[in-house]
Amino acid sequence: MTTDAPGHLAIRGLTKRYGGFTAVDGLDLDVARGELLAFLGPSGCGKTTSLRMVAGLVPASGGRIVVGGRDLTGVPTHRRDMGLMFQSYALFPHLSVARNVAFGLEMRGIGRAEREARVREAIALVRLTGKEEHRPAQLSGGQQQRVALARALVIRPQILLLDEPLSNLDAKLRDEMRVEIREIQQRLGITAIFVTHDQVEALTMCDKVAVMNGGRLEQLGTPLDLYERPATPFVARFVGRINQFRARAAGGTVSLGEARITGAGPAEGPVEVMIRPHRIALSPVSAPAETSDAPLNTVAGTVARTTFAGDVLHYEVAVGDAMLCVEEATRSHAGPVAPGTPVRLSWRPDDTLLFAAAA
Amino acid sequence: MTAALAVPPPDMPNPRRLPAGPALLAAIVAVNLLGFVAPVLNLLRLSFLKVDAIGTLRQSFDLSSWRAILTDGFYAELLVDSVRTCALITGLTLVLSYPIALLIHRCRGTVRTLLLVLVITPLLTSAVVRTYGWVALLYDQGLVNGVLMALGMSAPLRLMFNTVGVVIGLTEILMPYMILSLLAGFGRLDPRCEEAATTLGASPLRTFLRVVLPLTLPGIALGCLLTFVLALSSFITPKLLGGGRVFLLATEIYDQAMVTLNWPLAAALSIVILAMFGLALVLYGRLVRKIG
Amino acid sequence: MDERKVSPGLVLLAVPLLAFLLAPVLITIPISFSADPYLSFPPSGWSLRWYRAAFSGGAVLDAFATSVILALIVTALSLLTALPAAVALVRLRWGWVSALEGFLTAPLLLPAIVLGLAILIVFAPLGLLATFPGLVAAHLVVTLPYALRVLSTALAAAPLAAEEAAATLGASPLRVFWRVTLPAIRPGLAASAALCFLVSFDEVVISLFLTGPRLTTLPVWMFHHVENEADPLVAAVSVLLIALTVMIVLVVDRTAGLSRTFVK
């Protein structure tokens, strides 16, 4: 198969306009069979609207949605064959757990024997055996979550859509469900889209992440791509923590404090400079310079503030006019560097990201 | 295939739109047009027609109904009397309802539900039944006069077939509306404001006058509007407790329509009532804007 | 937990006022058991004669039957008419929905005496006076706004996400409505049915214009009776009606919650 063949789910030029406002602007992407893709972005970026267009709950203003070669663009929701797990779970309060899970099978006219077997199987899959006759209101948030997952999976949908499914859970349960959802998705080999504003969820669970902003796709890539090779300053800022300042590049270098540093990006003109805090090594000026195969960016600065946060130490280091954040893993033998201490900062040129900026 | 995909189709129809939208609304709109809009417009038209001595309508433009209302002293007096009586009823209803509403607002749980049932049950009881109850209370041989005579009064007080009876009966009948309006307005009343006033050294009376009352003004305005408007259009109670001796706008409309059979005059008086409704609404709007 | 104290002064003030509010309803109870041939209090003796009179008098029973059948038909037609309209208003989110809603609830603002007169004048030449269809049509004008309002509130509160979930699971719009929406608004349906029934059953002013000797409703019969005689018969009928009202109120409280239905 050629690489440019459309994926299991292909989205082309998907657009949603509300009056003069464009919520989603020409979204193009493919999801391969069995892949888990995240729509990641701040609230209002169009990720939920895109998901709802895929589900058919919101009519698209333009563009196409194709699943397995079949154009679903004009097909109403109930004939799209997609399982959607809602942020609020959206369980039917008047039906028992078993009846909730059976609902989609009843709609498909599946016979009683098969229906019951599949419901039993789905409930076992989400480890709720024994709760079949409970009403949703009698279950905890995590259990309701599992019912919603079972209900979406039991119909064996072509695509599983997850709309911020973990945002109503407490932190501990969220970690558990993250692992569980991912495991079930991989075991069933189901193509899935996961909408979230939480970068940790997107990076840890998903095969690919589509970062969205202002209705547009900023970057589509693996979690590693996004982190190491952000395509835009927005992606660099949104995924992980980062130092940023503006500068003017000349001959492939920019000045920082009294030094000039090199990085990957445009060689001339105004630029946005970004460096991840934990890629910077901090050492006392008295220590010998670090040895490396490649020349390092090295600047001198003074520690302005030290914060101890358990497993890491946060430093704010004044370098000329700029203030750089530095993160270091806490080591048992060395105490934190006190504020006022002159230090040397060094990092690899590759870890300096340069983006062209408006003048 | 990829090439075909790349072309976005034009705006597509909304898969969730109910094409039946207008059909869903057709029945209710029809009832509204035939049972409300057309009759009311017809009322306006009719007020400019005339009946002759034997009660048949003449289909020609005529101002005699309006001339009668505007020049005949009887109607001027009827109007002033109606407004004065209804204003009195509104004031009484407010004073008698406020403590009950405040009590319900302060209570919680079962007590609150019980009090609400006590207030709503009369509201859902027919006005005829409640007016009959007032007949039994205010009659010459009724409960009130019975008690007064037992206390040594020589002759029964005339509490019925006059304005006193109408005012007492209507005040009671309209109290549930006032109480519910006040309760709706009390939503703004944060108990912490009262507590704050108390901790700042205000006596209960001053807390009430300076904090509670101003905060509940919107509810009071709403309740007064509703009560006044309902009093003005009340018919059953003035008719039964007034015994044909108390003349108010609403009873006059009924008499003109059903007894005298002068429909144009009844229609014109109806328009007058509607105009007064409009006036009350405008006053209310101004008041609410002033309160903020 | 947060027990707020109610001052005894307020209770002392409010209790007599509540007594005043309930007095006319309560006094009908002892009077209905009066043995006297005319209205007086206290009665000189007690008996069930007025209950017997209520159940044996043809006029009362006829009027009662007319009112019940009328109220049932009006309630059924109100729900059948208002439910689709409420769905259209709440779910379609057209720009002019609020204007339409105002227009459809406008009959509530009109005084019954004006509406009654207006309907009388239109119905008279159509031969609808003192007929069942005429009464049904006139009552519908008044009950529909109530039904529409209660059902709209219920529909707006029904979880949209559950409906969407049903659609993604393969339910067509009609099945979504039947299987998810309808069960969710069941309390609202009960409340609006009870409200329509009571409004129609108690309606007297408009009915006064539209009834005649051949066809009369219970409240109209009572009105004419109180107008013409002062005897305890109406008290006996009233007690039965109050019992009916309390029952309906309790049903509403159980299904929809009293405060939610009436305190808005």
CSV table of C-alpha atoms in Angstrom, one decimal, chain B:
chain,number,residue,atom,x,y,z
B,1,MET,CA,-9.3,7.9,-4.4
B,2,THR,CA,-7.0,10.3,-2.6
B,3,ALA,CA,-7.7,12.9,-5.3
B,4,ALA,CA,-11.4,12.5,-5.0
B,5,LEU,CA,-11.2,12.9,-1.3
B,6,ALA,CA,-9.3,16.2,-1.6
B,7,VAL,CA,-12.3,18.0,-3.0
B,8,PRO,CA,-14.5,19.4,-0.2
B,9,PRO,CA,-18.2,19.2,-1.1
B,10,PRO,CA,-20.3,22.3,-0.7
B,11,ASP,CA,-22.3,22.9,2.5
B,12,MET,CA,-24.3,19.9,3.2
B,13,PRO,CA,-27.7,19.5,4.7
B,14,ASN,CA,-27.9,19.2,8.5
B,15,PRO,CA,-28.4,15.5,9.2
B,16,ARG,CA,-30.1,16.4,12.6
B,17,ARG,CA,-32.5,19.0,11.3
B,18,LEU,CA,-36.1,18.0,11.8
B,19,PRO,CA,-37.8,18.9,8.5
B,20,ALA,CA,-41.0,18.5,10.5
B,21,GLY,CA,-40.3,21.7,12.6
B,22,PRO,CA,-43.2,23.7,11.3
B,23,ALA,CA,-45.5,20.7,11.3
B,24,LEU,CA,-44.7,20.2,15.0
B,25,LEU,CA,-45.9,23.7,15.7
B,26,ALA,CA,-48.9,23.8,13.4
B,27,ALA,CA,-51.5,22.6,15.9
B,28,ILE,CA,-50.6,24.9,18.7
B,29,VAL,CA,-50.3,27.9,16.4
B,30,ALA,CA,-53.7,27.2,14.9
B,31,VAL,CA,-55.3,27.0,18.4
B,32,ASN,CA,-53.6,30.3,19.3
B,33,LEU,CA,-54.7,32.1,16.1
B,34,LEU,CA,-58.3,30.8,16.1
B,35,GLY,CA,-58.9,30.9,19.9
B,36,PHE,CA,-56.8,33.9,20.9
B,37,VAL,CA,-55.6,36.3,18.2
B,38,ALA,CA,-58.7,36.3,16.0
B,39,PRO,CA,-61.2,36.7,18.9
B,40,VAL,CA,-59.1,39.5,20.5
B,41,LEU,CA,-58.8,41.4,17.2
B,42,ASN,CA,-62.5,40.9,16.6
B,43,LEU,CA,-63.1,42.4,20.1
B,44,LEU,CA,-61.3,45.6,19.0
B,45,ARG,CA,-63.4,45.7,15.8
B,46,LEU,CA,-66.6,45.1,17.7
B,47,SER,CA,-66.1,48.0,20.0
B,48,PHE,CA,-66.7,50.3,17.0
B,49,LEU,CA,-70.0,48.8,16.1
B,50,LYS,CA,-73.5,49.4,17.6
B,51,VAL,CA,-76.5,47.4,18.8
B,52,ASP,CA,-80.0,48.6,18.2
B,53,ALA,CA,-82.8,48.4,20.7
B,54,ILE,CA,-83.6,44.7,20.1
B,55,GLY,CA,-80.0,43.7,20.4
B,56,THR,CA,-78.9,43.1,16.8
B,57,LEU,CA,-75.5,44.2,15.7
B,58,ARG,CA,-75.3,46.9,13.0
B,59,GLN,CA,-72.3,46.4,10.8
B,60,SER,CA,-71.4,50.1,10.5
B,61,PHE,CA,-68.7,52.1,12.1
B,62,ASP,CA,-70.0,53.8,15.3
B,63,LEU,CA,-68.4,55.5,18.3
B,64,SER,CA,-71.3,55.3,20.7
B,65,SER,CA,-69.6,52.8,23.0
B,66,TRP,CA,-66.5,54.8,23.3
B,67,ARG,CA,-68.5,58.1,23.6
B,68,ALA,CA,-70.4,56.5,26.5
B,69,ILE,CA,-67.2,55.4,28.3
B,70,LEU,CA,-65.5,58.8,27.9
B,71,THR,CA,-68.4,61.1,28.6
B,72,ASP,CA,-70.8,59.2,30.9
B,73,GLY,CA,-70.0,60.0,34.5
B,74,PHE,CA,-71.0,56.5,35.5
B,75,TYR,CA,-68.1,55.0,33.6
B,76,ALA,CA,-65.6,57.5,34.9
B,77,GLU,CA,-66.7,56.7,38.4
B,78,LEU,CA,-66.6,52.9,37.7
B,79,LEU,CA,-63.0,53.3,36.5
B,80,VAL,CA,-61.8,55.3,39.5
B,81,ASP,CA,-63.6,53.0,41.9
B,82,SER,CA,-62.1,49.9,40.2
B,83,VAL,CA,-58.6,51.3,40.4
B,84,ARG,CA,-59.0,52.5,44.0
B,85,THR,CA,-60.4,49.2,45.2
B,86,CYS,CA,-57.8,47.2,43.4
B,87,ALA,CA,-55.0,49.3,44.7
B,88,LEU,CA,-56.3,48.9,48.3
B,89,ILE,CA,-56.6,45.1,47.7
B,90,THR,CA,-53.0,45.1,46.4
B,91,GLY,CA,-51.6,46.9,49.4
B,92,LEU,CA,-53.5,44.7,51.9
B,93,THR,CA,-52.4,41.5,50.0
B,94,LEU,CA,-48.8,42.7,50.2
B,95,VAL,CA,-48.9,43.4,53.9
B,96,LEU,CA,-50.6,40.1,54.8
B,97,SER,CA,-48.5,38.0,52.4
B,98,TYR,CA,-45.0,39.3,53.3
B,99,PRO,CA,-44.6,37.6,56.7
B,100,ILE,CA,-45.8,34.3,55.3
B,101,ALA,CA,-43.4,34.5,52.4
B,102,LEU,CA,-40.5,35.4,54.7
B,103,LEU,CA,-41.4,32.5,57.0
B,104,ILE,CA,-41.4,30.0,54.0
B,105,HIS,CA,-38.1,31.5,52.8
B,106,ARG,CA,-36.5,31.0,56.2
B,107,CYS,CA,-37.8,27.4,56.7
B,108,ARG,CA,-36.2,24.3,55.3
B,109,GLY,CA,-37.2,20.7,54.6
B,110,THR,CA,-40.5,19.3,55.6
B,111,VAL,CA,-41.7,22.5,57.2
B,112,ARG,CA,-41.1,24.4,54.0
B,113,THR,CA,-42.9,21.8,51.9
B,114,LEU,CA,-45.8,21.8,54.3
B,115,LEU,CA,-46.1,25.6,54.2
B,116,LEU,CA,-45.9,25.5,50.4
B,117,VAL,CA,-48.7,23.0,50.2
B,118,LEU,CA,-50.7,25.2,52.5
B,119,VAL,CA,-50.2,28.2,50.2
B,120,ILE,CA,-50.6,26.3,46.9
B,121,THR,CA,-53.7,24.3,47.9
B,122,PRO,CA,-55.9,27.4,48.0
B,123,LEU,CA,-54.4,28.5,44.7
B,124,LEU,CA,-55.5,25.3,43.1
B,125,THR,CA,-58.9,25.4,44.8
B,126,SER,CA,-61.6,26.9,42.7
B,127,ALA,CA,-62.3,30.6,43.2
B,128,VAL,CA,-66.0,29.7,43.5
B,129,VAL,CA,-65.3,27.4,46.5
B,130,ARG,CA,-63.2,30.0,48.2
B,131,THR,CA,-65.7,32.7,47.6
B,132,TYR,CA,-68.4,30.4,49.0
B,133,GLY,CA,-66.2,30.0,52.1
B,134,TRP,CA,-66.1,33.7,52.5
B,135,VAL,CA,-69.9,33.8,52.2
B,136,ALA,CA,-70.1,31.3,55.0
B,137,LEU,CA,-67.7,33.5,57.1
B,138,LEU,CA,-69.1,36.9,56.3
B,139,TYR,CA,-72.8,36.1,56.1
B,140,ASP,CA,-75.2,37.7,58.6
B,141,GLN,CA,-75.5,34.2,60.2
B,142,GLY,CA,-71.9,33.4,59.4
B,143,LEU,CA,-68.9,32.7,61.6
B,144,VAL,CA,-67.6,36.2,62.1
B,145,ASN,CA,-71.0,37.7,63.0
B,146,GLY,CA,-71.7,34.7,65.1
B,147,VAL,CA,-68.6,35.4,67.2
B,148,LEU,CA,-69.3,39.1,67.3
B,149,MET,CA,-72.9,38.5,68.5
B,150,ALA,CA,-71.7,36.1,71.1
B,151,LEU,CA,-69.4,38.8,72.3
B,152,GLY,CA,-72.4,41.1,72.8
B,153,MET,CA,-73.0,42.9,69.5
B,154,SER,CA,-76.7,43.6,69.1
B,155,ALA,CA,-77.0,43.5,65.3
B,156,PRO,CA,-74.8,41.7,62.7
B,157,LEU,CA,-72.2,43.7,60.8
B,158,ARG,CA,-72.9,44.1,57.1
B,159,LEU,CA,-69.8,42.4,55.8
B,160,MET,CA,-71.3,41.2,52.5
B,161,PHE,CA,-72.9,42.7,49.4
B,162,ASN,CA,-70.6,45.7,49.8
B,163,THR,CA,-67.1,46.7,49.1
B,164,VAL,CA,-65.8,45.5,52.4
B,165,GLY,CA,-66.7,41.9,51.5
B,166,VAL,CA,-65.2,42.2,48.1
B,167,VAL,CA,-61.9,43.6,49.5
B,168,ILE,CA,-61.6,40.9,52.2
B,169,GLY,CA,-62.5,38.0,49.8
B,170,LEU,CA,-60.2,39.2,46.9
B,171,THR,CA,-57.3,39.9,49.3
B,172,GLU,CA,-57.4,36.3,50.5
B,173,ILE,CA,-57.9,34.9,47.0
B,174,LEU,CA,-54.9,36.8,45.6
B,175,MET,CA,-52.5,36.1,48.5
B,176,PRO,CA,-51.0,32.9,47.1
B,177,TYR,CA,-50.0,34.7,43.9
B,178,MET,CA,-48.3,37.4,46.0
B,179,ILE,CA,-46.6,34.9,48.2
B,180,LEU,CA,-45.2,33.0,45.3
B,181,SER,CA,-44.0,36.2,43.6
B,182,LEU,CA,-42.3,37.4,46.8
B,183,LEU,CA,-40.6,34.0,47.2
B,184,ALA,CA,-39.3,34.2,43.7
B,185,GLY,CA,-37.8,37.6,44.6
B,186,PHE,CA,-36.4,36.4,47.9
B,187,GLY,CA,-34.0,34.3,45.9
B,188,ARG,CA,-31.7,37.3,46.0
B,189,LEU,CA,-31.8,37.4,49.8
B,190,ASP,CA,-28.5,36.0,51.0
B,191,PRO,CA,-28.7,35.1,54.7
B,192,ARG,CA,-25.1,36.2,55.1
B,193,CYS,CA,-26.1,39.8,54.3
B,194,GLU,CA,-28.5,39.7,57.3
B,195,GLU,CA,-25.8,38.1,59.4
B,196,ALA,CA,-23.4,40.8,58.3
B,197,ALA,CA,-25.8,43.5,59.2
B,198,THR,CA,-26.3,42.0,62.7
B,199,THR,CA,-22.6,41.6,63.3
B,200,LEU,CA,-22.3,45.3,62.4
B,201,GLY,CA,-24.6,46.2,65.2
B,202,ALA,CA,-28.0,46.6,63.5
B,203,SER,CA,-31.1,45.6,65.5
B,204,PRO,CA,-33.4,43.1,63.9
B,205,LEU,CA,-35.8,45.9,62.9
B,206,ARG,CA,-33.1,47.9,61.3
B,207,THR,CA,-31.7,44.8,59.6
B,208,PHE,CA,-35.2,44.3,58.2
B,209,LEU,CA,-35.6,47.9,57.0
B,210,ARG,CA,-32.1,48.5,55.7
B,211,VAL,CA,-31.2,45.1,54.3
B,212,VAL,CA,-34.1,42.7,53.9
B,213,LEU,CA,-36.7,45.1,52.5
B,214,PRO,CA,-34.5,46.7,49.8
B,215,LEU,CA,-33.2,43.3,48.6
B,216,THR,CA,-36.8,42.0,48.3
B,217,LEU,CA,-38.1,45.1,46.4
B,218,PRO,CA,-38.1,43.3,43.0
B,219,GLY,CA,-40.2,40.5,44.3
B,220,ILE,CA,-42.6,43.1,45.9
B,221,ALA,CA,-42.9,45.0,42.6
B,222,LEU,CA,-43.6,41.8,40.7
B,223,GLY,CA,-46.2,40.6,43.3
B,224,CYS,CA,-48.0,44.0,43.3
B,225,LEU,CA,-48.2,44.0,39.5
B,226,LEU,CA,-49.6,40.5,39.4
B,227,THR,CA,-52.1,41.2,42.3
B,228,PHE,CA,-53.3,44.5,40.8
B,229,VAL,CA,-53.8,43.0,37.4
B,230,LEU,CA,-55.6,39.9,38.7
B,231,ALA,CA,-57.8,42.0,41.0
B,232,LEU,CA,-58.8,44.2,38.1
B,233,SER,CA,-59.9,41.3,36.1
B,234,SER,CA,-61.5,39.3,38.9
B,235,PHE,CA,-65.1,38.6,38.3
B,236,ILE,CA,-66.3,35.7,40.4
B,237,THR,CA,-65.6,37.1,43.9
B,238,PRO,CA,-66.9,40.7,43.2
B,239,LYS,CA,-70.0,39.2,41.7
B,240,LEU,CA,-70.8,36.8,44.5
B,241,LEU,CA,-69.6,38.9,47.5
B,242,GLY,CA,-70.7,42.2,46.0
B,243,GLY,CA,-74.2,40.8,45.3
B,244,GLY,CA,-74.7,43.1,42.4
B,245,ARG,CA,-74.2,46.2,44.6
B,246,VAL,CA,-70.5,46.6,44.0
B,247,PHE,CA,-69.7,47.9,40.5
B,248,LEU,CA,-66.2,47.0,39.1
B,249,LEU,CA,-65.0,46.9,35.5
B,250,ALA,CA,-65.0,43.1,35.3
B,251,THR,CA,-68.5,42.7,36.6
B,252,GLU,CA,-69.7,45.5,34.3
B,253,ILE,CA,-68.2,43.7,31.3
B,254,TYR,CA,-70.1,40.5,32.2
B,255,ASP,CA,-73.4,42.3,32.8
B,256,GLN,CA,-73.1,44.2,29.5
B,257,ALA,CA,-72.3,41.0,27.6
B,258,MET,CA,-74.7,38.6,29.2
B,259,VAL,CA,-77.5,40.7,30.7
B,260,THR,CA,-77.8,43.8,28.6
B,261,LEU,CA,-76.4,42.1,25.5
B,262,ASN,CA,-74.6,45.2,24.5
B,263,TRP,CA,-71.5,43.5,23.1
B,264,PRO,CA,-69.9,46.6,21.6
B,265,LEU,CA,-69.9,48.3,25.0
B,266,ALA,CA,-68.6,45.1,26.7
B,267,ALA,CA,-65.8,45.0,24.0
B,268,ALA,CA,-64.9,48.6,24.6
B,269,LEU,CA,-64.7,48.1,28.4
B,270,SER,CA,-62.5,45.1,27.7
B,271,ILE,CA,-60.1,47.3,25.7
B,272,VAL,CA,-60.1,49.7,28.7
B,273,ILE,CA,-59.0,46.9,31.0
B,274,LEU,CA,-56.3,45.9,28.6
B,275,ALA,CA,-55.1,49.5,28.4
B,276,MET,CA,-54.9,49.6,32.1
B,277,PHE,CA,-52.9,46.4,32.1
B,278,GLY,CA,-50.5,48.0,29.7
B,279,LEU,CA,-50.2,51.0,31.9
B,280,ALA,CA,-49.5,48.8,35.0
B,281,LEU,CA,-46.8,47.0,33.0
B,282,VAL,CA,-45.2,50.3,32.0
B,283,LEU,CA,-45.2,51.5,35.6
B,284,TYR,CA,-43.8,48.2,36.7
B,285,GLY,CA,-41.0,48.4,34.1
B,286,ARG,CA,-40.1,51.9,35.3
B,287,LEU,CA,-40.1,50.8,38.9
B,288,VAL,CA,-37.9,47.8,38.2
B,289,ARG,CA,-35.4,49.9,36.3
B,290,LYS,CA,-35.3,52.3,39.2
B,291,ILE,CA,-34.7,49.5,41.7
B,292,GLY,CA,-32.0,48.2,39.4
